[in-house]
Short mmCIF file of C-alpha atoms in Angstrom, two decimals:
data_model
loop_
_atom_site.label_atom_id
_atom_site.label_comp_id
_atom_site.label_asym_id
_atom_site.label_seq_id
_atom_site.Cartn_x
_atom_site.Cartn_y
_atom_site.Cartn_z
CA MET A 1 124.69 46.23 298.42
CA GLN A 2 126.69 43.70 296.45
CA ILE A 3 130.21 42.47 297.06
CA PHE A 4 131.57 40.55 294.12
CA ILE A 5 133.87 37.57 294.49
CA LYS A 6 136.10 37.41 291.45
CA GLU A 7 138.89 35.22 290.28
CA SER A 8 142.22 36.89 290.83
CA THR A 9 144.65 37.33 287.98
CA ASN A 10 147.39 36.81 290.54
CA LYS A 11 146.78 33.23 291.56
CA LYS A 12 148.96 31.86 294.32
CA GLU A 13 149.56 28.56 296.02
CA TRP A 14 149.08 28.20 299.73
CA PHE A 15 149.23 25.65 302.46
CA ILE A 16 147.69 25.71 305.90
CA LEU A 17 149.32 24.84 309.20
CA ASP A 18 146.72 23.85 311.77
CA LEU A 19 148.13 24.42 315.26
CA GLN A 20 146.34 23.84 318.52
CA GLY A 21 145.69 26.86 320.64
CA HIS A 22 146.70 30.32 319.53
CA LEU A 23 149.88 32.30 319.16
CA GLU A 24 150.79 34.57 322.02
CA TYR A 25 153.32 37.27 321.41
CA THR A 26 154.30 40.81 322.30
CA GLY A 27 155.61 43.30 319.84
CA ASP A 28 155.70 43.03 316.10
CA LEU A 29 155.98 39.72 314.30
CA LYS A 30 156.74 41.09 310.87
CA ASN A 31 159.60 39.25 309.21
CA GLU A 32 160.26 37.16 312.31
CA THR A 33 160.94 33.45 312.04
CA LEU A 34 158.38 31.10 313.51
CA GLY A 35 160.04 27.76 312.95
CA ILE A 36 161.38 25.12 310.62
CA LEU A 37 159.00 22.80 308.83
CA THR A 38 160.49 19.49 307.75
CA LYS A 39 158.95 16.76 305.71
CA LYS A 40 159.95 13.42 307.12
CA PRO A 41 161.88 11.26 304.64
CA ASN A 42 160.21 8.28 303.03
CA THR A 43 156.72 9.41 303.98
CA LYS A 44 153.99 11.16 302.07
CA ASP A 45 152.16 13.04 304.74
CA ASP A 46 154.30 13.27 307.87
CA PHE A 47 155.84 16.54 308.96
CA SER A 48 157.68 17.95 311.91
CA PHE A 49 157.71 21.58 312.89
CA GLN A 50 160.40 22.96 315.17
CA ILE A 51 159.50 26.14 317.01
CA GLY A 52 162.32 27.17 319.28
CA ASN A 53 163.02 24.18 321.49
CA SER A 54 159.68 22.55 320.76
CA VAL A 55 159.08 19.99 318.06
CA LEU A 56 155.57 19.37 316.76
CA VAL A 57 154.71 16.23 314.83
CA GLY A 58 151.99 16.63 312.24
CA LYS A 59 150.32 15.02 309.30
CA ARG A 60 148.81 16.27 306.09
CA VAL A 61 145.05 15.66 306.12
CA PRO A 62 142.51 16.42 303.39
CA LEU A 63 139.82 18.97 304.11
CA LYS A 64 136.19 17.87 304.03
CA LYS A 65 135.44 20.82 301.79
CA PRO A 66 138.10 22.89 300.05
CA LEU A 67 138.80 26.32 301.47
CA LEU A 68 139.01 29.26 299.13
CA VAL A 69 141.57 31.88 300.07
CA ILE A 70 139.84 35.19 299.41
CA LYS A 71 141.31 38.62 299.90
CA LYS A 72 139.32 41.78 300.43
CA SER A 73 140.22 44.84 298.43
CA LYS A 74 138.65 48.26 298.17
CA LEU A 75 137.90 49.81 294.82
CA ASN A 76 138.26 53.54 294.61
CA ASN A 77 134.99 54.84 293.27
CA ASN A 78 136.51 57.66 291.24
CA ASN A 79 138.30 55.29 288.91
CA ASN A 80 135.15 53.72 287.54
CA SER A 81 132.60 55.86 285.75
CA ASN A 82 130.06 53.05 285.67
CA ASN A 83 130.15 52.91 289.42
CA ASN A 84 129.69 56.64 289.48
CA ASN A 85 126.44 56.38 287.57
CA LYS A 86 125.31 53.57 289.80
CA MET A 87 126.23 55.47 292.91
CA ALA A 88 124.31 58.48 291.66
CA VAL A 89 121.18 56.36 291.48
CA ASP A 90 121.84 54.78 294.85
CA ASN A 91 122.51 58.09 296.53
CA LYS A 92 119.03 59.24 295.70
CA ASP A 93 117.60 56.44 297.79
CA ASN A 94 119.97 56.38 300.71
CA LYS A 95 122.93 58.44 301.79
CA ASP A 96 125.34 55.95 303.18
CA ASN A 97 128.94 56.94 303.61
CA GLU A 98 129.90 53.29 303.68
CA LYS A 99 129.40 53.23 299.93
CA ASP A 100 132.14 55.76 299.26
CA LYS A 101 134.34 52.79 298.46
CA GLU A 102 133.16 49.51 297.05
CA VAL A 103 134.58 46.27 298.31
CA GLU A 104 135.34 43.12 296.41
CA TYR A 105 137.03 39.82 297.15
CA SER A 106 139.61 38.10 294.97
CA ILE A 107 139.99 34.35 294.98
CA GLU A 108 143.74 33.98 295.38
CA GLY A 109 143.91 30.25 295.72
CA ILE A 110 142.31 27.09 296.96
CA CYS A 111 143.45 24.68 299.67
CA ASN A 112 142.40 21.06 299.57
CA ASP A 113 144.35 19.89 302.59
CA LYS A 114 146.17 21.14 305.65
CA ILE A 115 149.06 20.06 307.86
CA GLN A 116 147.54 19.31 311.21
CA PHE A 117 149.52 19.12 314.45
CA THR A 118 147.47 17.36 317.09
CA THR A 119 149.98 15.88 319.54
CA ARG A 120 151.75 17.56 322.43
CA PRO A 121 155.12 19.03 321.49
CA THR A 122 158.33 17.37 322.55
CA THR A 123 161.46 19.20 323.61
CA PHE A 124 164.50 19.39 321.41
CA ILE A 125 167.74 19.74 323.36
CA PRO A 126 170.98 20.14 321.42
CA GLN A 127 173.70 17.75 322.58
CA SER A 128 176.74 19.06 324.41
CA SER A 129 180.13 17.48 324.84
CA VAL A 130 180.50 18.89 328.33
CA VAL A 131 179.70 16.55 331.17
CA TYR A 132 177.15 17.98 333.53
CA GLY A 133 178.61 19.09 336.84
CA SER A 134 182.21 18.94 335.78
CA PRO A 135 184.53 21.83 336.62
CA THR A 136 184.53 22.99 333.02
CA HIS A 137 180.72 23.16 332.80
CA LYS A 138 179.33 26.58 332.12
CA SER A 139 175.80 27.82 331.76
CA PRO A 140 174.65 27.50 328.14
CA SER A 141 174.87 30.72 326.19
CA SER A 142 171.60 32.45 325.53
CA SER A 143 169.67 30.77 322.76
CA PRO A 144 169.01 32.72 319.59
CA LYS A 145 165.96 34.92 319.68
CA THR A 146 162.84 32.86 318.97
CA ILE A 147 159.12 33.19 319.32
CA SER A 148 157.51 31.60 322.33
CA PRO A 149 156.27 28.11 321.58
CA VAL A 150 152.62 27.51 320.93
CA LYS A 151 150.65 27.38 324.14
CA VAL A 152 149.16 23.93 324.28
CA SER A 153 146.97 23.96 327.36
CA PRO A 154 146.53 26.07 330.46
CA THR A 155 147.61 23.17 332.68
CA SER A 156 151.12 22.92 331.33
CA SER A 157 154.02 22.29 333.64
CA PRO A 158 154.42 25.03 336.26
CA ILE A 159 158.19 24.63 336.23
CA LYS A 160 159.68 27.45 334.20
CA ASN A 161 163.27 27.83 333.10
CA PRO A 162 165.05 26.10 336.01
CA GLU A 163 168.18 27.95 337.00
CA PHE A 164 171.28 26.52 338.58
CA ASN A 165 173.58 28.62 340.73
CA ASN A 166 176.76 26.53 340.51
CA MET B 1 169.94 15.32 315.37
CA THR B 2 169.95 18.24 313.00
CA PRO B 3 167.02 18.36 310.55
CA ASN B 4 167.88 17.34 307.04
CA ASP B 5 168.98 20.21 304.87
CA ASP B 6 167.11 19.32 301.70
CA ASP B 7 164.16 20.62 299.72
CA ASP B 8 161.75 19.24 302.30
CA THR B 9 162.92 21.67 304.94
CA LYS B 10 161.29 25.09 305.00
CA VAL B 11 161.99 28.02 307.26
CA ILE B 12 158.59 29.48 308.11
CA THR B 13 158.63 33.22 308.73
CA PHE B 14 155.99 35.87 309.18
CA SER B 15 155.40 38.14 306.22
CA SER B 16 156.28 41.81 306.28
CA ASP B 17 152.59 42.73 306.43
CA TYR B 18 151.56 40.17 309.04
CA PRO B 19 148.75 40.00 310.05
CA ASP B 20 147.07 40.78 306.76
CA THR B 21 143.48 40.99 307.95
CA ASP B 22 142.07 41.15 304.42
CA TYR B 23 142.33 37.39 304.01
CA ARG B 24 139.47 34.99 304.65
CA PHE B 25 138.84 31.29 304.30
CA LEU B 26 135.66 30.55 302.39
CA GLU B 27 134.39 27.00 302.43
CA ALA B 28 133.69 25.83 298.89
CA ASN B 29 131.03 23.26 298.15
CA GLN B 30 130.53 21.74 294.72
CA GLU B 31 128.24 24.51 293.47
CA ILE B 32 130.79 27.17 294.35
CA LEU B 33 133.59 25.24 292.66
CA ASP B 34 131.47 24.86 289.53
CA GLN B 35 130.76 28.58 289.46
CA ILE B 36 134.45 29.37 289.67
CA LYS B 37 135.40 26.84 287.03
CA ASN B 38 132.88 28.32 284.61
CA ASN B 39 133.94 31.89 285.42
CA LYS B 40 130.47 32.77 286.64
CA LYS B 41 129.34 35.37 289.10
CA LEU B 42 129.64 35.03 292.86
CA VAL B 43 128.15 37.84 294.91
CA ILE B 44 127.88 38.54 298.61
CA LYS B 45 124.72 40.53 299.26
CA GLY B 46 123.26 42.31 302.21
CA SER B 47 122.74 45.69 303.74
CA LEU B 48 124.27 46.79 307.01
CA THR B 49 121.48 45.25 309.07
CA ASP B 50 121.11 42.03 307.07
CA GLU B 51 122.73 38.68 307.53
CA ALA B 52 125.03 38.23 304.56
CA VAL B 53 124.25 35.76 301.81
CA LEU B 54 126.30 34.42 298.93
CA CYS B 55 124.54 34.12 295.58
CA THR B 56 125.50 31.99 292.61
CA ASP B 57 123.62 32.08 289.31
CA ASP B 58 120.65 30.24 290.71
CA LYS B 59 121.15 29.56 294.43
CA THR B 60 121.42 31.46 297.68
CA PHE B 61 123.59 30.52 300.64
CA THR B 62 123.76 32.04 304.07
CA ILE B 63 127.25 32.87 305.35
CA ARG B 64 128.26 32.03 308.88
CA ALA B 65 131.63 32.06 310.58
CA GLY B 66 132.67 28.65 311.87
CA HIS B 67 135.06 29.13 314.76
CA THR B 68 137.70 26.73 316.01
CA SER B 69 140.06 26.74 318.95
CA ASN B 70 142.95 25.92 316.65
CA SER B 71 144.98 28.41 314.70
CA MET B 72 145.14 28.03 310.95
CA LEU B 73 148.25 29.66 309.54
CA LEU B 74 148.03 30.64 305.90
CA VAL B 75 151.48 30.14 304.39
CA SER B 76 152.55 30.97 300.86
CA LYS B 77 154.21 28.10 299.04
CA ASP B 78 156.43 30.46 297.12
CA THR B 79 157.92 32.39 300.00
CA ASN B 80 157.08 30.22 303.05
CA LYS B 81 155.75 33.33 304.73
CA ILE B 82 152.76 33.41 307.03
CA LYS B 83 150.16 35.89 305.84
CA VAL B 84 147.60 35.48 308.58
CA ALA B 85 146.53 33.21 311.43
CA LEU B 86 142.79 32.65 311.51
CA GLN B 87 140.61 30.78 313.97
CA TYR B 88 137.48 30.71 311.81
CA HIS B 89 136.32 30.07 308.29
CA LEU B 90 133.16 31.09 306.45
CA GLU B 91 130.59 28.31 306.10
CA LEU B 92 127.81 28.21 303.52
CA THR B 93 124.33 26.77 303.97
CA GLU B 94 121.78 26.80 301.18
CA ILE B 95 118.58 28.64 302.06
CA GLN B 96 115.34 29.65 300.44
CA PRO B 97 115.82 33.00 298.74
CA LYS B 98 114.62 36.04 300.63
CA LEU B 99 112.08 37.26 298.13
CA ASN B 100 109.34 38.76 300.29
CA VAL B 101 111.51 41.86 300.42
CA LEU B 102 111.25 42.04 296.64
CA LYS B 103 107.48 42.03 296.83
CA ASP B 104 107.51 44.77 299.47
CA LEU B 105 109.97 46.74 297.37
CA LEU B 106 107.88 46.60 294.20
CA TYR B 107 104.60 47.29 295.95
CA SER B 108 106.12 50.29 297.70
CA LYS B 109 106.05 51.88 294.26
CA ALA B 110 102.94 50.18 292.92
CA ILE B 111 100.93 51.97 290.26
CA ASP B 112 97.74 53.22 291.85
CA ASN B 113 96.05 55.13 289.04
CA SER B 114 96.53 56.10 285.43
CA LEU B 115 97.92 59.52 286.29
CA ASP B 116 101.19 57.92 287.40
CA PHE B 117 102.14 57.40 283.77
CA GLU B 118 101.78 61.06 282.87
CA ASP B 119 104.46 62.39 285.18
CA ASP B 120 107.76 61.89 283.37
CA GLU B 121 109.90 63.17 286.20
CA ASN B 122 108.76 60.44 288.54
CA LEU B 123 110.62 57.21 287.86
CA LEU B 124 108.19 54.32 288.04
CA GLY B 125 109.17 51.02 289.56
CA PHE B 126 112.72 49.70 289.63
CA SER B 127 115.32 48.71 287.10
CA PHE B 128 116.64 45.18 287.08
CA ASP B 129 120.02 46.36 288.33
CA GLU B 130 118.43 48.10 291.27
CA ILE B 131 116.48 44.97 292.13
CA ILE B 132 119.57 42.78 291.92
CA ASP B 133 121.47 45.17 294.15
CA ARG B 134 118.89 45.14 296.92
CA ILE B 135 117.43 41.65 297.00
CA GLN B 136 119.37 38.89 298.68
CA SER B 137 118.74 36.25 296.04
CA SER B 138 120.33 34.97 292.89
CA GLU B 139 119.44 36.47 289.54
CA LYS B 140 117.53 33.44 288.36
CA GLU B 141 115.48 33.29 291.54
CA ILE B 142 114.68 36.98 291.19
CA GLN B 143 113.61 36.53 287.59
CA GLN B 144 111.30 33.66 288.47
CA TYR B 145 109.73 35.68 291.24
CA LEU B 146 109.22 38.70 289.00
CA LEU B 147 107.25 36.45 286.67
CA LYS B 148 105.23 35.15 289.58
CA LEU B 149 104.43 38.67 290.75
CA ASN B 150 103.01 39.54 287.33
CA THR B 151 105.26 42.52 286.85
CA LEU B 152 105.14 44.77 283.83
CA ILE B 153 108.16 46.22 282.09
CA TYR B 154 107.63 49.88 281.31
CA LYS B 155 110.52 51.93 279.94
CA ASN B 156 112.98 49.25 281.01
CA ARG B 157 111.70 49.29 284.56
CA TYR B 158 109.70 46.72 286.47
CA ILE B 159 106.38 47.92 287.81
CA VAL B 160 103.43 46.27 289.49
CA LEU B 161 99.86 47.41 289.73
CA SER B 162 98.44 47.91 293.17
CA GLU B 163 95.70 45.49 294.05
CA ASN B 164 93.19 48.35 294.15
CA TYR B 165 94.13 49.49 290.68
CA GLU B 166 94.08 45.98 289.30
CA PHE B 167 90.66 45.37 290.83
CA LYS B 168 89.47 48.68 289.43
CA ILE B 169 90.53 47.82 285.89
CA LEU B 170 89.01 44.36 286.11
CA GLU B 171 85.83 45.88 287.52
CA LEU B 172 85.66 48.16 284.50
CA ILE B 173 86.24 45.24 282.16
CA LEU B 174 83.46 43.24 283.76
CA SER B 175 81.16 46.26 283.65
CA GLU B 176 81.82 46.68 279.95
CA ALA B 177 81.10 43.00 279.50
CA THR B 178 77.76 43.45 281.22
CA ILE B 179 76.88 46.62 279.30
CA GLY B 180 77.92 45.17 275.98
CA ALA B 181 76.32 41.81 276.71
CA TRP B 182 79.60 40.06 275.94
CA LYS B 183 80.28 36.56 277.06
CA LEU B 184 83.24 36.31 279.38
CA ASP B 185 84.96 33.88 277.04
CA ASN B 186 84.50 36.27 274.13
CA ILE B 187 85.72 39.72 275.18
CA PRO B 188 86.58 42.08 272.30
CA ILE B 189 89.88 43.69 273.18
CA ASP B 190 89.53 46.74 270.94
CA LYS B 191 86.23 47.76 272.47
CA CYS B 192 87.68 47.40 275.96
CA ILE B 193 90.53 49.69 275.02
CA GLU B 194 88.12 52.21 273.53
CA ASN B 195 85.68 52.37 276.41
CA ILE B 196 87.92 52.09 279.46
CA ARG B 197 89.85 55.18 280.44
CA ALA B 198 93.26 53.68 281.16
CA PRO B 199 96.50 53.10 279.27
CA GLU B 200 96.17 50.46 276.60
CA PHE B 201 98.94 48.21 277.87
CA ILE B 202 97.45 48.23 281.36
CA ILE B 203 94.16 46.94 279.99
CA LYS B 204 95.96 44.32 277.95
CA HIS B 205 97.99 43.34 280.99
CA CYS B 206 94.87 42.86 283.11
CA LEU B 207 93.13 40.93 280.37
CA GLN B 208 96.22 38.77 280.09
CA LEU B 209 96.29 38.17 283.84
CA TYR B 210 92.72 36.94 283.99
CA SER B 211 92.57 35.12 280.68
CA LYS B 212 92.96 31.44 279.97
CA GLN B 213 96.16 31.91 277.97
CA LYS B 214 99.10 30.43 279.77
CA SER B 215 102.05 32.05 278.04
CA PRO B 216 103.24 35.09 279.97
CA THR B 217 103.72 38.38 278.22
CA ASN B 218 106.76 39.27 280.31
CA SER B 219 109.95 37.36 280.72
CA GLY B 220 112.54 38.32 283.27
CA GLY B 221 115.95 39.78 282.62
CA GLY B 222 116.07 40.78 279.00
CA GLY B 223 112.35 41.06 279.16
CA GLU B 224 110.05 42.05 276.38
CA GLU B 225 108.89 45.60 276.78
CA ILE B 226 105.22 46.36 276.43
CA LYS B 227 104.84 49.56 274.47
CA GLY B 228 101.85 51.70 275.17
CA GLY B 229 101.31 52.82 271.62
CA GLY B 230 101.55 49.37 270.09
CA GLY B 231 98.79 47.91 267.99
CA ASP B 232 97.90 44.26 267.87
CA ASP B 233 101.47 42.97 268.07
CA ASN B 234 100.82 40.76 271.07
CA ASN B 235 97.49 39.35 269.96
CA ASP B 236 96.79 37.89 266.57
CA GLU B 237 93.21 37.47 267.60
CA ASN B 238 91.32 40.44 268.92
CA ILE B 239 89.37 38.26 271.34
CA CYS B 240 90.12 37.48 274.95
CA SER B 241 88.72 34.57 276.91
CA LEU B 242 88.54 35.17 280.65
CA ASP B 243 89.36 32.39 283.07
CA PHE B 244 86.30 31.81 285.23
CA ASN B 245 88.39 30.55 288.14
CA LYS B 246 90.48 33.70 288.22
CA VAL B 247 87.41 35.92 288.04
CA CYS B 248 85.86 34.00 290.94
CA ILE B 249 89.02 34.39 292.99
CA PHE B 250 89.08 38.10 292.20
CA ARG B 251 85.52 38.56 293.43
CA ALA B 252 86.14 36.47 296.52
CA LYS B 253 89.19 38.51 297.45
CA GLN B 254 87.17 41.68 297.01
CA LEU B 255 84.49 40.43 299.37
CA LEU B 256 86.92 39.16 301.97
CA THR B 257 89.16 42.21 302.04
CA LEU B 258 86.19 44.56 302.30
CA SER B 259 84.85 42.67 305.31
CA ASN B 260 88.27 42.27 306.85
CA LYS B 261 87.24 43.32 310.34
CA SER B 262 84.93 40.43 311.00
CA ASN B 263 84.57 36.93 309.70
CA MET B 264 81.80 36.34 307.22
CA LYS B 265 79.52 33.40 307.65
CA PHE B 266 79.94 30.76 305.02
CA GLU B 267 76.36 30.92 303.75
CA ASP B 268 76.40 34.70 303.57
CA PHE B 269 79.73 34.64 301.81
CA MET B 270 78.57 32.17 299.20
CA ASP B 271 75.39 34.16 298.53
CA ASN B 272 77.28 37.42 298.12
CA TRP B 273 79.90 35.72 296.01
CA LYS B 274 77.31 34.38 293.57
CA ASP B 275 75.56 37.73 293.41
CA THR B 276 78.70 39.53 292.27
CA LEU B 277 79.42 37.06 289.49
CA PRO B 278 77.78 36.73 286.09
CA ILE B 279 75.05 34.14 285.84
CA GLU B 280 77.06 31.62 283.87
CA ILE B 281 79.74 31.32 286.55
CA GLN B 282 79.18 28.95 289.47
CA PRO B 283 81.71 29.51 292.29
CA ASN B 284 83.11 26.70 294.37
CA PHE B 285 84.88 27.19 297.68
CA SER B 286 87.71 24.87 296.67
CA MET B 287 88.85 27.62 294.32
CA LEU B 288 90.02 29.56 297.36
CA LYS B 289 92.59 27.01 298.50
CA GLY B 290 95.60 28.97 299.69
CA ILE B 291 93.51 32.12 300.09
CA ALA B 292 90.82 31.41 302.67
CA ILE B 293 89.74 28.64 305.03
CA LEU B 294 86.61 27.64 306.89
CA ILE B 295 86.75 27.91 310.67
CA PRO B 296 84.09 27.30 313.32
CA SER B 297 82.37 30.59 314.01
CA SER B 298 81.05 29.64 317.47
CA SER B 299 81.86 27.06 320.08
CA THR B 300 78.24 26.11 320.66
CA ASN B 301 77.45 24.97 317.15
CA PRO B 302 80.43 23.20 315.52
CA LYS B 303 78.65 22.93 312.19
CA GLU B 304 78.42 26.69 311.77
CA LYS B 305 81.37 27.90 309.70
CA SER B 306 82.94 31.25 308.89
CA VAL B 307 85.22 32.18 306.04
CA LYS B 308 88.62 33.43 307.13
CA PHE B 309 90.81 35.24 304.64
CA ILE B 310 94.55 34.65 305.06
CA ASN B 311 97.09 36.78 303.25
CA GLU B 312 100.00 34.39 302.78
CA SER B 313 102.48 37.10 301.90
CA ILE B 314 102.27 38.82 305.28
CA LEU B 315 102.71 35.68 307.37
CA PRO B 316 106.05 35.42 309.21
CA THR B 317 108.86 33.94 307.16
CA ILE B 318 110.36 32.02 310.07
CA PRO B 319 108.73 28.57 310.02
CA LYS B 320 108.12 28.33 313.76
CA ALA B 321 106.48 31.74 313.93
CA ARG B 322 104.41 30.99 310.85
CA PHE B 323 103.09 27.74 312.28
CA LYS B 324 102.29 29.50 315.53
CA GLU B 325 100.27 32.16 313.75
CA LEU B 326 98.47 29.60 311.59
CA PHE B 327 97.46 27.62 314.66
CA GLN B 328 96.16 30.81 316.25
CA ILE B 329 93.88 31.27 313.26
CA SER B 330 92.69 27.68 313.44
CA THR B 331 93.60 25.12 316.08
CA ARG B 332 93.60 22.22 313.65
CA TRP B 333 94.45 21.91 309.98
CA SER B 334 94.36 19.29 307.32
CA ILE B 335 97.58 18.83 305.40
CA ASP B 336 95.91 19.88 302.17
CA ASP B 337 94.71 23.12 303.71
CA ILE B 338 97.96 24.10 305.38
CA GLU B 339 100.29 23.20 302.52
CA PRO B 340 99.78 26.39 300.45
CA PHE B 341 100.63 28.53 303.47
CA ILE B 342 103.87 26.83 304.44
CA LYS B 343 105.21 25.64 301.09
CA SER B 344 107.37 28.71 300.59
CA THR B 345 109.18 28.22 303.90
CA ILE B 346 110.24 24.59 303.45
CA PRO B 347 114.06 24.44 303.42
CA PRO B 348 115.71 22.75 300.44
CA GLY B 349 116.08 19.03 300.97
CA ASN B 350 113.13 18.64 303.34
CA SER B 351 109.95 16.92 302.33
CA LEU B 352 106.55 18.37 303.17
CA GLU B 353 105.72 15.67 305.73
CA GLN B 354 109.08 15.99 307.47
CA PHE B 355 108.70 19.73 307.68
CA ILE B 356 105.14 19.61 309.01
CA LEU B 357 106.00 17.08 311.70
CA THR B 358 108.84 19.28 312.94
CA TYR B 359 106.42 21.95 314.08
CA SER B 360 103.14 20.08 314.65
CA ARG B 361 101.60 16.80 315.76
CA PRO B 362 99.22 14.57 313.81
CA ILE B 363 95.91 13.51 315.31
CA THR B 364 92.94 11.55 314.05
CA THR B 365 89.49 12.99 314.62
CA SER B 366 86.44 10.98 315.61
CA THR B 367 85.34 10.95 311.98
CA GLY B 368 88.64 9.31 311.00
CA GLU B 369 90.09 12.39 309.37
CA LYS B 370 93.80 13.09 309.78
CA MET B 371 94.56 16.56 311.10
CA ILE B 372 97.53 18.34 312.61
CA VAL B 373 97.62 20.42 315.76
CA THR B 374 100.26 22.56 317.38
CA ARG B 375 103.20 20.82 318.99
CA PHE B 376 104.16 23.55 321.44
#
């Protein structure tokens, strides 16, 4: 069986974010916002990535070997008469339902570098004009809905969301 | 401090079809990039039970997934949307092409007698497209191997003769030479075709195989078709000169395969070998390099030798297993003797000495000869 890798007519440009660990989430991520990627001024390769209250500092690094972005697609056999003839010959030798549809890959782009985030994230706290502990202090309103930050290591701080009962 | 609101700030979101599991990262070395630049073919090959390979025009790479603990997010530059998060990419390593399968494939439909050509319903051999589809090698490597296997092209299909059939035809040719008192370097082709009951192109093919002419009749790919009814198109001269070496090897193989159950003593083998050959041919055991070796036939008398036939094509393809089997046949080898049996398994980039020392140890015998023995 042959799977052809062909150049796509729909070439795209991509970049890769290399995050430590893996994303943990519940529910559907479609169309959700992950974070804000900012290129630091006056630098070529430095980036920061804000995910919720966490800020990751990263750098663009070249890849040792370029990575091709390939996408799998399935060709419907009925559309191609040549494939029909070929399948007729193949079906004499083996009856394999897997060959009902042929698969091919399209090369949709090539990446020569990636933005790599290797350091531990820092916390971004928006400033408030209210003095802590004063009579006018109130609990901060719930933050906008965001994805959980990237899990860095299993030994992260055990303190979670401290709550004050003032 | 609020991030700068300029072109360098991107809001990264997940796409509407996240995660799109059809995407892969494929590592591209220079050969792959050249193929793409020249708009040439890249094919992943393999059946359901095979390990996948990637083939360019002339090279074969094995495909492995290289995993990482990091997450690589694939983001489109146009939309800043994440298509997929992957923790692996596909790595390529150049390998020797897997061509023994091709030999098995062709010989599974080898021509065994002349009657095979009279049945039109039975498709003989394989077409080039069928071969390309099944063999995990590049086209150029397949073409070279088809030449090496001495295939014929008959009705646009590649066929091989079984060894029995080939031996039979050559036997008939040599018999005609004896009956007609022809010299082996002066065989009249027309008389062979007249007297031997076999298709004409088969006889010509066998004469070609065992003659001194070096140019092959077949070429791979858009190969030249041998037509059965053709006249003297392929030979301006009507004379064929047999290669004595090839005839000797043919006779030796006959003897060794017939007595496959037990080893034949060297002296007996040489006597029988000479008896089966015409008087003007003097056989020499060095002709059988890569086909047979001499091994001690008994532990009491080290000078007594037996001839051991080794079929290189059925040895294991994994180097370690092949070395193990070779050292079971003989506990020590000279580098010259072992080279023909392991040459096809040397990975690209390795030298012969490097490869041999990976799986064996060198020793020096009491007579000062350098040999290798098993390492394990």
